[in-house]
Amino acid sequence: MPWVNEEMCVGCGLCLDECPVEVISMPGETDVIDDEKCIRCGRCHDVCPEEAVRHDSERIPQGIEANLDWTRRLLEHFDSVKEKRELIERMKRYFAKEKKVAE
Ligand code: SF4
Ligand code: SF4
């Protein structure tokens, strides 16, 4: 899934013209991609002169951190080490299930 690095985007608008389904908009200085409607053709990535349209794989560290934050918040509801360990195992099974579904 493409996404726009706002610090790299100069707002030239080339990607807006290139998108076949018109799901890129520019509400401010930089553009925004509608994830739900994007058909993953990659044209915006190819046309951007600033390499501001980035690949989803670059956001894996943020995804991991989000999962850790979520798990930490849930851990606050449990007191014993045993319960906390059980929760961690449940979360690991949940994330593994999500990976299988995605594959
Ligand atoms: S083509 Fe690149 S620099 Fe131009 S508006 Fe799109 S993302 Fe920004
Ligand atoms: S990948 Fe294709 S459909 Fe998605 S925003 Fe880029 S140009 Fe549009």
mmCIF file with all atom_site columns, C-alpha atoms and ligand atoms in Angstrom:
data_model
loop_
_atom_site.group_PDB
_atom_site.id
_atom_site.type_symbol
_atom_site.label_atom_id
_atom_site.label_alt_id
_atom_site.label_comp_id
_atom_site.label_asym_id
_atom_site.label_entity_id
_atom_site.label_seq_id
_atom_site.pdbx_PDB_ins_code
_atom_site.Cartn_x
_atom_site.Cartn_y
_atom_site.Cartn_z
_atom_site.occupancy
_atom_site.B_iso_or_equiv
_atom_site.pdbx_formal_charge
_atom_site.auth_seq_id
_atom_site.auth_comp_id
_atom_site.auth_asym_id
_atom_site.auth_atom_id
_atom_site.pdbx_PDB_model_num
ATOM   1   C  CA  . MET A 1 1   ? 0.000   0.000   0.000   1.00 0.00 ? 1   MET A CA  1
ATOM   2   C  CA  . PRO A 1 2   ? 1.567   3.325   -1.007  1.00 0.00 ? 2   PRO A CA  1
ATOM   3   C  CA  . TRP A 1 3   ? 1.730   6.220   1.416   1.00 0.00 ? 3   TRP A CA  1
ATOM   4   C  CA  . VAL A 1 4   ? 3.121   9.729   1.176   1.00 0.00 ? 4   VAL A CA  1
ATOM   5   C  CA  . ASN A 1 5   ? 6.030   10.926  3.265   1.00 0.00 ? 5   ASN A CA  1
ATOM   6   C  CA  . GLU A 1 6   ? 4.887   14.477  4.000   1.00 0.00 ? 6   GLU A CA  1
ATOM   7   C  CA  . GLU A 1 7   ? 8.418   15.708  4.618   1.00 0.00 ? 7   GLU A CA  1
ATOM   8   C  CA  . MET A 1 8   ? 9.485   14.624  1.116   1.00 0.00 ? 8   MET A CA  1
ATOM   9   C  CA  . CYS A 1 9   ? 6.373   15.673  -0.844  1.00 0.00 ? 9   CYS A CA  1
ATOM   10  C  CA  . VAL A 1 10  ? 6.670   19.078  -2.566  1.00 0.00 ? 10  VAL A CA  1
ATOM   11  C  CA  . GLY A 1 11  ? 3.029   19.188  -3.659  1.00 0.00 ? 11  GLY A CA  1
ATOM   12  C  CA  . CYS A 1 12  ? 3.728   19.079  -7.412  1.00 0.00 ? 12  CYS A CA  1
ATOM   13  C  CA  . GLY A 1 13  ? 0.492   17.147  -8.071  1.00 0.00 ? 13  GLY A CA  1
ATOM   14  C  CA  . LEU A 1 14  ? 1.954   14.710  -10.619 1.00 0.00 ? 14  LEU A CA  1
ATOM   15  C  CA  . CYS A 1 15  ? 0.673   11.700  -8.693  1.00 0.00 ? 15  CYS A CA  1
ATOM   16  C  CA  . LEU A 1 16  ? -2.869  13.137  -8.641  1.00 0.00 ? 16  LEU A CA  1
ATOM   17  C  CA  . ASP A 1 17  ? -2.868  13.314  -12.439 1.00 0.00 ? 17  ASP A CA  1
ATOM   18  C  CA  . GLU A 1 18  ? -1.477  9.785   -12.757 1.00 0.00 ? 18  GLU A CA  1
ATOM   19  C  CA  . CYS A 1 19  ? -3.830  7.953   -10.377 1.00 0.00 ? 19  CYS A CA  1
ATOM   20  C  CA  . PRO A 1 20  ? -6.333  5.966   -12.531 1.00 0.00 ? 20  PRO A CA  1
ATOM   21  C  CA  . VAL A 1 21  ? -9.019  5.924   -9.830  1.00 0.00 ? 21  VAL A CA  1
ATOM   22  C  CA  . GLU A 1 22  ? -8.500  9.466   -8.521  1.00 0.00 ? 22  GLU A CA  1
ATOM   23  C  CA  . VAL A 1 23  ? -8.009  8.546   -4.889  1.00 0.00 ? 23  VAL A CA  1
ATOM   24  C  CA  . ILE A 1 24  ? -5.194  11.014  -4.197  1.00 0.00 ? 24  ILE A CA  1
ATOM   25  C  CA  . SER A 1 25  ? -6.144  14.414  -2.862  1.00 0.00 ? 25  SER A CA  1
ATOM   26  C  CA  . MET A 1 26  ? -4.229  17.425  -1.635  1.00 0.00 ? 26  MET A CA  1
ATOM   27  C  CA  . PRO A 1 27  ? -6.102  18.966  1.276   1.00 0.00 ? 27  PRO A CA  1
ATOM   28  C  CA  . GLY A 1 28  ? -3.009  20.859  2.444   1.00 0.00 ? 28  GLY A CA  1
ATOM   29  C  CA  . GLU A 1 29  ? 0.576   21.285  1.285   1.00 0.00 ? 29  GLU A CA  1
ATOM   30  C  CA  . THR A 1 30  ? 1.072   17.574  0.605   1.00 0.00 ? 30  THR A CA  1
ATOM   31  C  CA  . ASP A 1 31  ? -1.099  14.845  -0.846  1.00 0.00 ? 31  ASP A CA  1
ATOM   32  C  CA  . VAL A 1 32  ? -3.056  12.074  0.841   1.00 0.00 ? 32  VAL A CA  1
ATOM   33  C  CA  . ILE A 1 33  ? -3.997  8.627   -0.491  1.00 0.00 ? 33  ILE A CA  1
ATOM   34  C  CA  . ASP A 1 34  ? -7.367  7.079   0.331   1.00 0.00 ? 34  ASP A CA  1
ATOM   35  C  CA  . ASP A 1 35  ? -6.282  3.596   1.457   1.00 0.00 ? 35  ASP A CA  1
ATOM   36  C  CA  . GLU A 1 36  ? -9.745  2.089   1.094   1.00 0.00 ? 36  GLU A CA  1
ATOM   37  C  CA  . LYS A 1 37  ? -10.129 3.045   -2.563  1.00 0.00 ? 37  LYS A CA  1
ATOM   38  C  CA  . CYS A 1 38  ? -6.526  2.649   -3.784  1.00 0.00 ? 38  CYS A CA  1
ATOM   39  C  CA  . ILE A 1 39  ? -6.188  -0.244  -6.283  1.00 0.00 ? 39  ILE A CA  1
ATOM   40  C  CA  . ARG A 1 40  ? -2.424  -0.682  -5.605  1.00 0.00 ? 40  ARG A CA  1
ATOM   41  C  CA  . CYS A 1 41  ? -1.302  -0.030  -9.186  1.00 0.00 ? 41  CYS A CA  1
ATOM   42  C  CA  . GLY A 1 42  ? 1.935   1.671   -8.103  1.00 0.00 ? 42  GLY A CA  1
ATOM   43  C  CA  . ARG A 1 43  ? 1.754   4.505   -10.660 1.00 0.00 ? 43  ARG A CA  1
ATOM   44  C  CA  . CYS A 1 44  ? 1.994   7.215   -8.011  1.00 0.00 ? 44  CYS A CA  1
ATOM   45  C  CA  . HIS A 1 45  ? 5.169   5.622   -6.745  1.00 0.00 ? 45  HIS A CA  1
ATOM   46  C  CA  . ASP A 1 46  ? 6.686   5.482   -10.234 1.00 0.00 ? 46  ASP A CA  1
ATOM   47  C  CA  . VAL A 1 47  ? 5.805   9.062   -11.189 1.00 0.00 ? 47  VAL A CA  1
ATOM   48  C  CA  . CYS A 1 48  ? 6.873   10.918  -8.038  1.00 0.00 ? 48  CYS A CA  1
ATOM   49  C  CA  . PRO A 1 49  ? 10.049  12.932  -8.748  1.00 0.00 ? 49  PRO A CA  1
ATOM   50  C  CA  . GLU A 1 50  ? 10.820  13.277  -5.043  1.00 0.00 ? 50  GLU A CA  1
ATOM   51  C  CA  . GLU A 1 51  ? 10.402  9.593   -4.138  1.00 0.00 ? 51  GLU A CA  1
ATOM   52  C  CA  . ALA A 1 52  ? 7.856   10.798  -1.595  1.00 0.00 ? 52  ALA A CA  1
ATOM   53  C  CA  . VAL A 1 53  ? 5.445   7.925   -2.303  1.00 0.00 ? 53  VAL A CA  1
ATOM   54  C  CA  . ARG A 1 54  ? 6.805   5.160   -0.151  1.00 0.00 ? 54  ARG A CA  1
ATOM   55  C  CA  . HIS A 1 55  ? 6.254   1.416   0.167   1.00 0.00 ? 55  HIS A CA  1
ATOM   56  C  CA  . ASP A 1 56  ? 4.243   -0.062  3.010   1.00 0.00 ? 56  ASP A CA  1
ATOM   57  C  CA  . SER A 1 57  ? 7.144   -2.247  4.131   1.00 0.00 ? 57  SER A CA  1
ATOM   58  C  CA  . GLU A 1 58  ? 8.843   0.896   5.431   1.00 0.00 ? 58  GLU A CA  1
ATOM   59  C  CA  . ARG A 1 59  ? 6.094   1.223   8.019   1.00 0.00 ? 59  ARG A CA  1
ATOM   60  C  CA  . ILE A 1 60  ? 6.650   -2.213  9.572   1.00 0.00 ? 60  ILE A CA  1
ATOM   61  C  CA  . PRO A 1 61  ? 8.542   -0.761  12.577  1.00 0.00 ? 61  PRO A CA  1
ATOM   62  C  CA  . GLN A 1 62  ? 5.613   1.586   13.323  1.00 0.00 ? 62  GLN A CA  1
ATOM   63  C  CA  . GLY A 1 63  ? 3.219   -1.362  13.015  1.00 0.00 ? 63  GLY A CA  1
ATOM   64  C  CA  . ILE A 1 64  ? 5.257   -3.390  15.487  1.00 0.00 ? 64  ILE A CA  1
ATOM   65  C  CA  . GLU A 1 65  ? 5.369   -0.463  17.892  1.00 0.00 ? 65  GLU A CA  1
ATOM   66  C  CA  . ALA A 1 66  ? 1.578   -0.023  17.610  1.00 0.00 ? 66  ALA A CA  1
ATOM   67  C  CA  . ASN A 1 67  ? 1.053   -3.704  18.453  1.00 0.00 ? 67  ASN A CA  1
ATOM   68  C  CA  . LEU A 1 68  ? 3.392   -3.400  21.434  1.00 0.00 ? 68  LEU A CA  1
ATOM   69  C  CA  . ASP A 1 69  ? 1.574   -0.285  22.674  1.00 0.00 ? 69  ASP A CA  1
ATOM   70  C  CA  . TRP A 1 70  ? -1.781  -2.043  22.375  1.00 0.00 ? 70  TRP A CA  1
ATOM   71  C  CA  . THR A 1 71  ? -0.507  -5.082  24.270  1.00 0.00 ? 71  THR A CA  1
ATOM   72  C  CA  . ARG A 1 72  ? 1.019   -2.878  26.992  1.00 0.00 ? 72  ARG A CA  1
ATOM   73  C  CA  . ARG A 1 73  ? -2.310  -1.098  27.466  1.00 0.00 ? 73  ARG A CA  1
ATOM   74  C  CA  . LEU A 1 74  ? -4.123  -4.425  27.798  1.00 0.00 ? 74  LEU A CA  1
ATOM   75  C  CA  . LEU A 1 75  ? -1.550  -5.686  30.304  1.00 0.00 ? 75  LEU A CA  1
ATOM   76  C  CA  . GLU A 1 76  ? -2.584  -2.883  32.671  1.00 0.00 ? 76  GLU A CA  1
ATOM   77  C  CA  . HIS A 1 77  ? -5.871  -4.761  33.253  1.00 0.00 ? 77  HIS A CA  1
ATOM   78  C  CA  . PHE A 1 78  ? -4.097  -7.789  34.756  1.00 0.00 ? 78  PHE A CA  1
ATOM   79  C  CA  . ASP A 1 79  ? -2.275  -8.025  38.070  1.00 0.00 ? 79  ASP A CA  1
ATOM   80  C  CA  . SER A 1 80  ? -0.521  -11.358 38.290  1.00 0.00 ? 80  SER A CA  1
ATOM   81  C  CA  . VAL A 1 81  ? 2.489   -12.391 36.260  1.00 0.00 ? 81  VAL A CA  1
ATOM   82  C  CA  . LYS A 1 82  ? 0.590   -15.537 35.244  1.00 0.00 ? 82  LYS A CA  1
ATOM   83  C  CA  . GLU A 1 83  ? -2.313  -13.527 33.826  1.00 0.00 ? 83  GLU A CA  1
ATOM   84  C  CA  . LYS A 1 84  ? 0.055   -11.169 32.044  1.00 0.00 ? 84  LYS A CA  1
ATOM   85  C  CA  . ARG A 1 85  ? 1.922   -14.072 30.470  1.00 0.00 ? 85  ARG A CA  1
ATOM   86  C  CA  . GLU A 1 86  ? -1.360  -15.637 29.350  1.00 0.00 ? 86  GLU A CA  1
ATOM   87  C  CA  . LEU A 1 87  ? -2.428  -12.363 27.780  1.00 0.00 ? 87  LEU A CA  1
ATOM   88  C  CA  . ILE A 1 88  ? 0.870   -12.056 25.928  1.00 0.00 ? 88  ILE A CA  1
ATOM   89  C  CA  . GLU A 1 89  ? 0.414   -15.572 24.536  1.00 0.00 ? 89  GLU A CA  1
ATOM   90  C  CA  . ARG A 1 90  ? -3.151  -14.710 23.445  1.00 0.00 ? 90  ARG A CA  1
ATOM   91  C  CA  . MET A 1 91  ? -1.924  -11.564 21.708  1.00 0.00 ? 91  MET A CA  1
ATOM   92  C  CA  . LYS A 1 92  ? 0.806   -13.525 19.945  1.00 0.00 ? 92  LYS A CA  1
ATOM   93  C  CA  . ARG A 1 93  ? -1.817  -15.986 18.686  1.00 0.00 ? 93  ARG A CA  1
ATOM   94  C  CA  . TYR A 1 94  ? -3.984  -13.063 17.560  1.00 0.00 ? 94  TYR A CA  1
ATOM   95  C  CA  . PHE A 1 95  ? -1.153  -11.415 15.612  1.00 0.00 ? 95  PHE A CA  1
ATOM   96  C  CA  . ALA A 1 96  ? -0.204  -14.788 14.081  1.00 0.00 ? 96  ALA A CA  1
ATOM   97  C  CA  . LYS A 1 97  ? -3.829  -15.246 12.983  1.00 0.00 ? 97  LYS A CA  1
ATOM   98  C  CA  . GLU A 1 98  ? -3.834  -11.793 11.395  1.00 0.00 ? 98  GLU A CA  1
ATOM   99  C  CA  . LYS A 1 99  ? -0.680  -12.699 9.468   1.00 0.00 ? 99  LYS A CA  1
ATOM   100 C  CA  . LYS A 1 100 ? -2.280  -15.925 8.203   1.00 0.00 ? 100 LYS A CA  1
ATOM   101 C  CA  . VAL A 1 101 ? -5.415  -14.081 7.128   1.00 0.00 ? 101 VAL A CA  1
ATOM   102 C  CA  . ALA A 1 102 ? -3.308  -11.533 5.255   1.00 0.00 ? 102 ALA A CA  1
ATOM   103 C  CA  . GLU A 1 103 ? -1.374  -14.288 3.484   1.00 0.00 ? 103 GLU A CA  1
HETATM 104 S  S1  . SF4 B 2 .   ? 4.200   13.319  -7.105  1.00 0.00 ? 1   SF4 B S1  1
HETATM 105 FE FE1 . SF4 B 2 .   ? 5.353   13.129  -5.180  1.00 0.00 ? 1   SF4 B FE1 1
HETATM 106 S  S2  . SF4 B 2 .   ? 6.014   15.215  -4.687  1.00 0.00 ? 1   SF4 B S2  1
HETATM 107 FE FE2 . SF4 B 2 .   ? 4.399   15.382  -6.244  1.00 0.00 ? 1   SF4 B FE2 1
HETATM 108 S  S3  . SF4 B 2 .   ? 2.495   15.663  -5.040  1.00 0.00 ? 1   SF4 B S3  1
HETATM 109 FE FE3 . SF4 B 2 .   ? 2.719   13.445  -5.431  1.00 0.00 ? 1   SF4 B FE3 1
HETATM 110 S  S4  . SF4 B 2 .   ? 3.822   12.665  -3.630  1.00 0.00 ? 1   SF4 B S4  1
HETATM 111 FE FE4 . SF4 B 2 .   ? 4.085   14.873  -3.638  1.00 0.00 ? 1   SF4 B FE4 1
HETATM 112 S  S1  . SF4 B 2 .   ? -1.265  2.976   -6.156  1.00 0.00 ? 2   SF4 B S1  1
HETATM 113 FE FE1 . SF4 B 2 .   ? -2.438  3.527   -7.983  1.00 0.00 ? 2   SF4 B FE1 1
HETATM 114 S  S2  . SF4 B 2 .   ? -4.551  3.640   -7.258  1.00 0.00 ? 2   SF4 B S2  1
HETATM 115 FE FE2 . SF4 B 2 .   ? -3.242  3.734   -5.449  1.00 0.00 ? 2   SF4 B FE2 1
HETATM 116 S  S3  . SF4 B 2 .   ? -2.978  5.894   -5.047  1.00 0.00 ? 2   SF4 B S3  1
HETATM 117 FE FE3 . SF4 B 2 .   ? -1.236  5.207   -6.300  1.00 0.00 ? 2   SF4 B FE3 1
HETATM 118 S  S4  . SF4 B 2 .   ? -1.841  5.636   -8.410  1.00 0.00 ? 2   SF4 B S4  1
HETATM 119 FE FE4 . SF4 B 2 .   ? -3.708  5.700   -7.164  1.00 0.00 ? 2   SF4 B FE4 1
#
